[in-house]
Coordinates of C-alpha atoms and ligand atoms in Angstrom, one line a residue:
X70 CA 57.6 30.6 31.2
X71 CA 57.0 34.4 30.8
X72 CA 57.4 35.3 27.2
X73 CA 59.8 38.0 26.2
X74 CA 57.6 40.2 23.9
X75 CA 59.5 43.5 24.0
X76 CA 57.8 46.9 23.5
X77 CA 55.0 47.1 20.9
X78 CA 55.5 48.4 17.4
X79 CA 54.2 52.0 16.9
X80 CA 51.4 53.0 14.5
X81 CA 52.3 53.0 10.8
X82 CA 54.1 55.7 8.9
X83 CA 51.8 58.6 8.2
X84 CA 49.8 58.3 11.5
X85 CA 50.0 61.2 14.0
X86 CA 48.9 62.0 17.5
X87 CA 48.7 65.7 16.5
X88 CA 45.8 67.1 14.6
X89 CA 46.2 67.4 10.9
X90 CA 47.4 70.9 10.0
X91 CA 49.1 71.5 13.3
X92 CA 51.9 73.2 11.5
X93 CA 50.0 74.9 8.7
X94 CA 51.6 78.3 8.0
X95 CA 54.7 77.5 10.1
X96 CA 58.3 77.2 8.8
X97 CA 60.6 74.6 10.3
X98 CA 64.4 74.8 9.8
X99 CA 66.1 71.4 10.1
X100 CA 69.9 71.1 10.0
X101 CA 71.1 67.9 8.4
X102 CA 67.5 67.3 7.2
X103 CA 68.5 65.5 4.0
X104 CA 69.5 62.2 5.7
X105 CA 68.5 59.7 8.4
X106 CA 66.8 61.1 11.4
X107 CA 66.8 64.7 10.2
X108 CA 65.0 63.6 7.0
X109 CA 62.5 61.6 9.0
X110 CA 61.9 64.6 11.4
X111 CA 61.5 67.0 8.5
X112 CA 58.9 64.6 6.9
X113 CA 56.8 64.5 10.0
X114 CA 56.7 68.3 10.1
X115 CA 55.7 68.4 6.4
X116 CA 53.0 65.9 7.0
X117 CA 51.5 68.2 9.6
X118 CA 51.6 71.2 7.2
X119 CA 54.9 72.9 7.8
X120 CA 57.1 74.5 5.1
X121 CA 60.5 72.9 5.7
X122 CA 63.9 74.3 5.2
X123 CA 66.7 71.8 5.0
X124 CA 70.3 73.0 5.6
X125 CA 73.4 71.0 5.1
X126 CA 76.7 70.8 3.1
X127 CA 76.3 68.1 0.5
X128 CA 74.2 68.6 -2.7
X129 CA 73.2 64.9 -2.8
X130 CA 71.9 65.1 0.7
X131 CA 70.0 68.3 0.0
X132 CA 68.5 66.7 -3.1
X133 CA 67.4 63.7 -1.1
X134 CA 65.7 65.9 1.5
X135 CA 63.9 67.9 -1.2
X136 CA 62.7 64.7 -2.9
X137 CA 61.4 63.3 0.5
X138 CA 59.4 66.4 1.3
X139 CA 58.1 67.0 -2.2
X140 CA 57.1 63.3 -2.3
X141 CA 54.7 64.1 0.5
X142 CA 53.4 67.2 -1.3
X143 CA 55.1 69.5 1.1
X144 CA 56.8 72.8 0.7
X145 CA 60.5 72.7 0.9
X146 CA 63.6 74.9 0.5
X147 CA 67.1 73.3 0.6
X148 CA 70.1 75.5 1.3
X149 CA 73.8 74.7 1.3
X150 CA 75.2 75.5 4.7
X151 CA 78.1 74.5 6.9
X152 CA 77.0 75.0 10.5
X153 CA 80.6 75.6 11.6
X154 CA 80.4 78.9 9.8
X155 CA 78.1 81.6 11.3
X156 CA 78.0 83.6 8.0
X157 CA 76.8 80.5 6.2
X158 CA 74.1 80.0 8.8
X159 CA 73.0 83.6 8.5
X160 CA 72.8 83.3 4.7
X161 CA 70.7 80.1 5.1
X162 CA 68.3 81.9 7.5
X163 CA 68.1 84.9 5.0
X164 CA 67.1 82.4 2.3
X165 CA 64.5 80.8 4.5
X166 CA 63.0 84.1 5.5
X167 CA 62.9 85.3 1.9
X168 CA 61.0 82.2 0.8
X169 CA 58.7 81.2 3.7
X170 CA 59.2 83.8 6.5
X171 CA 61.2 83.4 9.7
X172 CA 61.2 79.8 10.9
X173 CA 59.3 79.4 14.2
X174 CA 61.0 76.0 14.8
X175 CA 64.7 75.1 14.6
X176 CA 65.7 71.5 14.8
X177 CA 69.4 71.2 15.5
X178 CA 69.9 67.7 14.1
X179 CA 73.2 67.9 12.3
X180 CA 76.2 66.3 14.0
X181 CA 79.5 64.6 13.4
X182 CA 80.8 61.4 14.8
X183 CA 83.1 58.4 14.2
X184 CA 84.5 55.8 16.5
X185 CA 88.1 56.2 17.5
X186 CA 90.1 55.3 20.7
X187 CA 90.9 58.6 22.5
X188 CA 94.6 58.0 22.4
X189 CA 94.5 57.7 18.6
X190 CA 92.3 60.8 18.1
X191 CA 94.1 63.7 16.4
X192 CA 93.5 67.3 17.6
X193 CA 91.8 68.0 14.3
X194 CA 89.5 65.0 14.7
X195 CA 88.4 66.2 18.2
X196 CA 88.1 69.8 16.9
X197 CA 86.0 68.8 13.9
X198 CA 83.4 66.8 15.9
X199 CA 83.1 69.4 18.6
X200 CA 82.9 72.2 16.1
X201 CA 80.1 70.6 14.1
X202 CA 78.1 69.1 17.0
X203 CA 78.5 71.7 19.8
X204 CA 79.6 74.9 18.1
X205 CA 77.3 74.4 15.1
X206 CA 74.3 73.8 17.4
X207 CA 75.1 77.0 19.3
X208 CA 75.7 79.1 16.2
X209 CA 72.3 78.0 14.7
X210 CA 70.5 78.6 18.0
X211 CA 72.1 82.1 18.3
X212 CA 71.0 83.0 14.7
X213 CA 67.4 81.8 15.4
X214 CA 67.2 83.4 18.8
X215 CA 68.5 86.8 17.7
X216 CA 66.1 87.0 14.8
X217 CA 63.1 86.3 17.1
X218 CA 64.3 88.6 19.9
X219 CA 64.7 91.4 17.4
X220 CA 61.0 91.3 16.4
X221 CA 59.4 89.8 19.6
X222 CA 58.1 86.5 18.2
X223 CA 57.8 83.1 19.7
X224 CA 60.1 80.2 18.7
X225 CA 60.9 76.7 19.6
X226 CA 64.2 74.8 19.4
X227 CA 64.9 71.1 19.5
X228 CA 68.5 70.0 20.0
X229 CA 69.1 66.4 18.9
X230 CA 71.4 64.7 21.4
X231 CA 72.8 61.4 22.5
X232 CA 72.5 59.5 25.8
X233 CA 76.2 59.3 26.3
X234 CA 75.9 63.0 27.3
X235 CA 75.2 61.4 30.7
X236 CA 77.1 58.2 30.6
X237 CA 80.2 59.0 28.7
X238 CA 80.8 57.4 25.4
X239 CA 83.8 55.0 25.2
X240 CA 85.2 55.2 21.6
X241 CA 83.3 58.5 21.0
X242 CA 85.1 60.9 23.4
X243 CA 84.6 63.8 21.1
X244 CA 81.0 63.3 20.3
X245 CA 80.0 62.4 23.9
X246 CA 81.7 65.6 25.2
X247 CA 80.0 67.7 22.5
X248 CA 76.6 66.1 23.2
X249 CA 77.0 66.8 27.0
X250 CA 77.7 70.4 26.0
X251 CA 74.5 70.5 23.9
X252 CA 72.4 69.1 26.8
X253 CA 73.8 71.7 29.1
X254 CA 73.4 74.5 26.6
X255 CA 69.8 73.4 26.1
X256 CA 69.1 74.1 29.8
X257 CA 70.9 77.5 29.8
X258 CA 69.2 78.8 26.7
X259 CA 65.8 77.7 27.9
X260 CA 66.2 79.9 30.9
X261 CA 67.8 82.8 29.1
X262 CA 65.3 82.9 26.3
X263 CA 62.1 81.7 28.0
X264 CA 61.2 85.3 28.9
X265 CA 61.4 86.2 25.2
X266 CA 59.0 83.4 24.3
X267 CA 61.5 80.8 23.0
X268 CA 61.4 77.2 24.2
X269 CA 64.5 75.1 24.0
X270 CA 64.4 71.3 24.5
X271 CA 66.6 68.3 23.8
X272 CA 65.6 65.1 22.0
X273 CA 67.8 62.0 22.5
X274 CA 67.4 59.1 20.1
X275 CA 68.3 55.6 21.1
X276 CA 69.4 53.3 18.3
X277 CA 67.7 54.2 15.1
X278 CA 69.5 52.4 12.2
X279 CA 69.0 53.9 8.8
X280 CA 70.4 53.6 5.3
X281 CA 72.2 57.0 5.4
X282 CA 74.4 56.1 8.3
X283 CA 78.1 56.9 7.5
X284 CA 80.5 54.1 6.9
X285 CA 82.2 54.8 10.1
X286 CA 79.0 54.5 12.2
X287 CA 77.9 51.4 10.2
X288 CA 81.2 49.7 10.9
X289 CA 80.6 50.2 14.5
X290 CA 77.1 48.8 14.3
X291 CA 78.1 45.6 12.5
X292 CA 79.9 44.4 15.6
X293 CA 76.6 43.0 16.7
X294 CA 74.6 41.5 13.9
X295 CA 71.2 41.6 15.6
X296 CA 70.5 44.9 17.2
X297 CA 67.1 44.0 18.6
X298 CA 68.4 41.5 21.2
X299 CA 70.7 44.2 22.6
X300 CA 67.8 46.5 23.4
X301 CA 65.6 46.2 26.5
X302 CA 62.7 46.9 24.1
X303 CA 63.8 44.0 22.0
X304 CA 63.6 46.3 19.0
X305 CA 65.4 49.4 17.7
X306 CA 63.6 52.7 17.1
X307 CA 61.5 53.4 14.1
X308 CA 62.3 56.7 12.5
X309 CA 58.8 58.0 12.7
X310 CA 58.9 57.7 16.5
X311 CA 61.5 60.4 16.6
X312 CA 59.6 62.6 14.2
X313 CA 56.5 62.3 16.5
X314 CA 58.6 63.3 19.5
X315 CA 60.0 66.4 17.8
X316 CA 56.7 67.6 16.4
X317 CA 55.1 67.1 19.9
X318 CA 57.9 69.1 21.6
X319 CA 57.4 72.1 19.4
X320 CA 53.6 71.8 19.2
X321 CA 51.0 74.0 21.0
X322 CA 50.5 71.0 23.4
X323 CA 54.0 71.3 24.8
X324 CA 54.3 75.0 25.4
X325 CA 55.2 74.6 29.1
X326 CA 58.0 72.1 28.4
X327 CA 61.3 73.9 28.2
X328 CA 64.9 73.0 29.2
X329 CA 63.9 69.3 29.1
X330 CA 65.7 66.6 27.2
X331 CA 63.4 63.8 26.1
X332 CA 65.0 60.4 25.7
X333 CA 63.4 58.1 23.1
X334 CA 65.3 54.9 23.4
X335 CA 63.3 52.1 24.9
X336 CA 65.4 52.4 28.1
X337 CA 68.5 51.4 26.2
X338 CA 70.8 53.7 28.1
X339 CA 70.0 52.4 31.5
X340 CA 72.1 49.8 33.2
X341 CA 70.5 46.4 32.5
X342 CA 72.5 43.7 34.3
X343 CA 72.9 42.8 38.0
X344 CA 76.7 42.6 37.6
X345 CA 78.8 44.2 34.9
X346 CA 80.2 42.1 32.0
X347 CA 84.0 41.8 31.7
X348 CA 85.8 44.9 30.5
X349 CA 87.0 44.8 26.9
X350 CA 89.2 47.8 25.8
X351 CA 88.1 50.0 23.0
X352 CA 91.1 49.0 21.0
X353 CA 90.1 45.3 21.3
X354 CA 86.4 46.1 20.5
X355 CA 87.6 47.9 17.4
X356 CA 90.1 45.2 16.4
X357 CA 93.0 47.6 16.7
X358 CA 96.5 46.6 17.6
X359 CA 98.5 48.0 20.5
X360 CA 98.9 51.8 20.7
X361 CA 102.0 53.2 19.2
X362 CA 103.1 56.9 19.2
X363 CA 102.8 58.2 15.6
Ligands
HXC1390 C1 89.8 58.8 13.1 C2 89.0 60.5 11.7 C3 88.1 59.6 11.2 C4 88.0 58.3 11.8 C5 87.8 61.5 10.3 N1 88.9 61.6 11.1 N2 87.3 60.3 10.3 N3 89.9 60.1 12.7 N4 88.9 57.9 12.7 N5 87.1 57.4 11.4 C6 89.7 62.8 11.3 C7 90.4 63.2 10.0 O1 91.6 62.4 9.8 C8 90.8 64.6 10.3 O2 91.9 64.8 11.2 C9 89.6 65.1 11.0 O3 88.9 64.0 11.6 C10 88.6 65.9 10.1 O4 88.3 65.0 9.0 P1 87.8 65.6 7.7 O5 87.4 64.4 6.8 O6 88.7 66.6 7.1 O7 86.5 66.4 8.1 P2 85.2 66.9 7.3 O8 85.4 66.7 5.8 O9 84.8 68.2 7.9 O10 84.1 65.7 7.7 C11 83.6 65.6 9.1 C12 83.5 64.1 9.5 C13 82.6 63.3 8.5 C14 83.0 64.2 10.9 C15 84.9 63.5 9.6 O11 82.5 62.0 9.0 C16 81.3 63.9 8.4 O12 81.1 64.8 7.5 N6 80.3 63.5 9.2 C17 78.9 64.0 9.2 C18 77.9 63.0 9.4 C19 78.1 62.2 10.7 O13 79.2 62.2 11.3 N7 77.0 61.5 11.1 C20 77.1 60.7 12.3 C21 76.1 61.2 13.3 S1 75.6 59.8 14.2 P3 93.4 65.1 10.7 O14 94.2 65.1 11.9 O15 93.7 63.9 9.8 O16 93.3 66.3 9.9 C22 75.7 60.1 15.8 C23 75.3 58.9 16.6 C24 75.5 59.2 18.1 O17 76.2 61.1 16.2 C25 75.3 57.9 18.9 C26 76.0 56.7 18.3 C27 76.0 55.5 19.3
NAP1391 P1 73.5 61.3 9.6 O1 72.5 60.7 8.6 O2 74.9 61.1 9.4 O3 73.1 62.9 9.6 C1 74.0 63.8 10.0 C2 73.6 65.1 9.2 O4 74.3 66.2 9.6 C3 73.8 64.9 7.7 O5 72.6 65.2 7.0 C4 74.9 66.0 7.4 O6 74.6 66.6 6.1 C5 74.7 67.0 8.5 N1 75.9 67.7 8.8 C6 77.1 67.1 9.2 N2 78.0 68.1 9.3 C7 77.4 69.3 9.0 C8 77.9 70.6 8.9 N3 79.1 70.9 9.2 N4 77.0 71.6 8.5 C9 75.7 71.2 8.1 N5 75.2 70.0 8.2 C10 76.1 69.0 8.6 O7 73.2 60.8 11.1 P2 71.8 60.5 11.9 O8 71.9 59.1 12.4 O9 70.6 60.9 11.1 O10 71.9 61.5 13.1 C11 71.1 62.6 13.3 C12 71.2 63.1 14.7 O11 70.8 62.1 15.6 C13 72.6 63.5 15.1 O12 72.6 64.6 16.0 C14 73.1 62.3 15.9 O13 74.1 62.6 16.8 C15 71.8 61.9 16.6 N6 71.8 60.4 17.0 C16 71.6 59.5 16.1 C17 71.5 58.1 16.5 C18 71.1 57.0 15.6 O14 70.9 55.9 16.0 N7 71.0 57.3 14.3 C19 71.6 57.8 17.8 C20 71.9 58.9 18.7 C21 72.0 60.2 18.3 P3 75.8 67.0 5.1 O15 76.7 65.8 5.1 O16 75.0 67.2 3.8 O17 76.4 68.2 5.6

């Protein structure tokens, strides 16, 4: 019998394919860098020498981000910022520039999401997720792009996405539509700003469970107790694997990559069966009763 061995584990935390000091002297701005994937990405930049700016709303998240970077001996600035508000973003970039100089890398990692059947979704629920995930990503990119264009300096943007940008996301209509917008915007901005020296790429994580996941997202995950058997790789992603991908995409070794979206998911988003399993409605998957107006 051929053994099912899955994809190998990556090197340990702290290893890097990039030379030590790759980001010495650089400033990297990470939205939502105090939790989960954003924190892991920020840490990989710090390990490679970057000064890191972490921008998000909640003081406890900012404190966690600061602790994570300082724990590595890195330089860090945390700033309160709601990416739905362009003035708040401008103020965060002002603070970043004043402390470390203009960031040469922007990681648009912050996003919003919760599972909800489309027919139950309130207009404000839709608006909130699209506003944070799509509008916020554009507003941050615009601020970064304008500051670089004004002084003629190079920059690199990474937009963190999701694979349901291509497939649709049953139970996540708002987030999937917003992520599709982010992917498309990545392609447009890469062309518009390439001549000015700015790269724009997307980075799509597969399933990367972590302790900071919101209760809404956790509640969705617990529907299957063992995540590994649901992945073609027979394992979920390790946070450092995403950090390595981000630090590569903005490194000197990826200067001709732009407008691309890199999927790091062990092939999890590809169709994996010869015939499709029976359809189960989102209401049933979420254990919700029949739809009722009001
Ligand atoms: C239905 C919900 C809801 C839920 C909120 N709403 N949670 N509706 N089901 N579980 C509705 C509210 O009722 C309200 O609409 C509207 O959404 C806005 O809610 P607020 O709480 O006022 O918004 P706010 O305080 O701005 O918080 C935003 C948030 C929150 C998105 C609701 O969860 C948040 O801050 N999330 C940030 C972190 C996050 O979402 N991380 C997940 C990223 S993971 P009404 O009509 O009542 O006013 C990810 C994974 C992708 O993206 C791939 C997964 C497979
Ligand atoms: P997470 O821990 O919930 O992180 C979301 C971050 O966004 C938080 O730090 C939050 O900080 C910040 N944020 C949310 N709204 C904001 C706002 N209005 N202004 C500023 N910051 C805001 O989720 P995660 O799992 O690490 O996800 C990170 C990225 O990966 C997201 O883009 C997500 O869509 C994507 N992704 C994750 C997975 C996965 O398996 N984890 C899979 C696919 C895609 P504050 O609350 O402090 O504002």
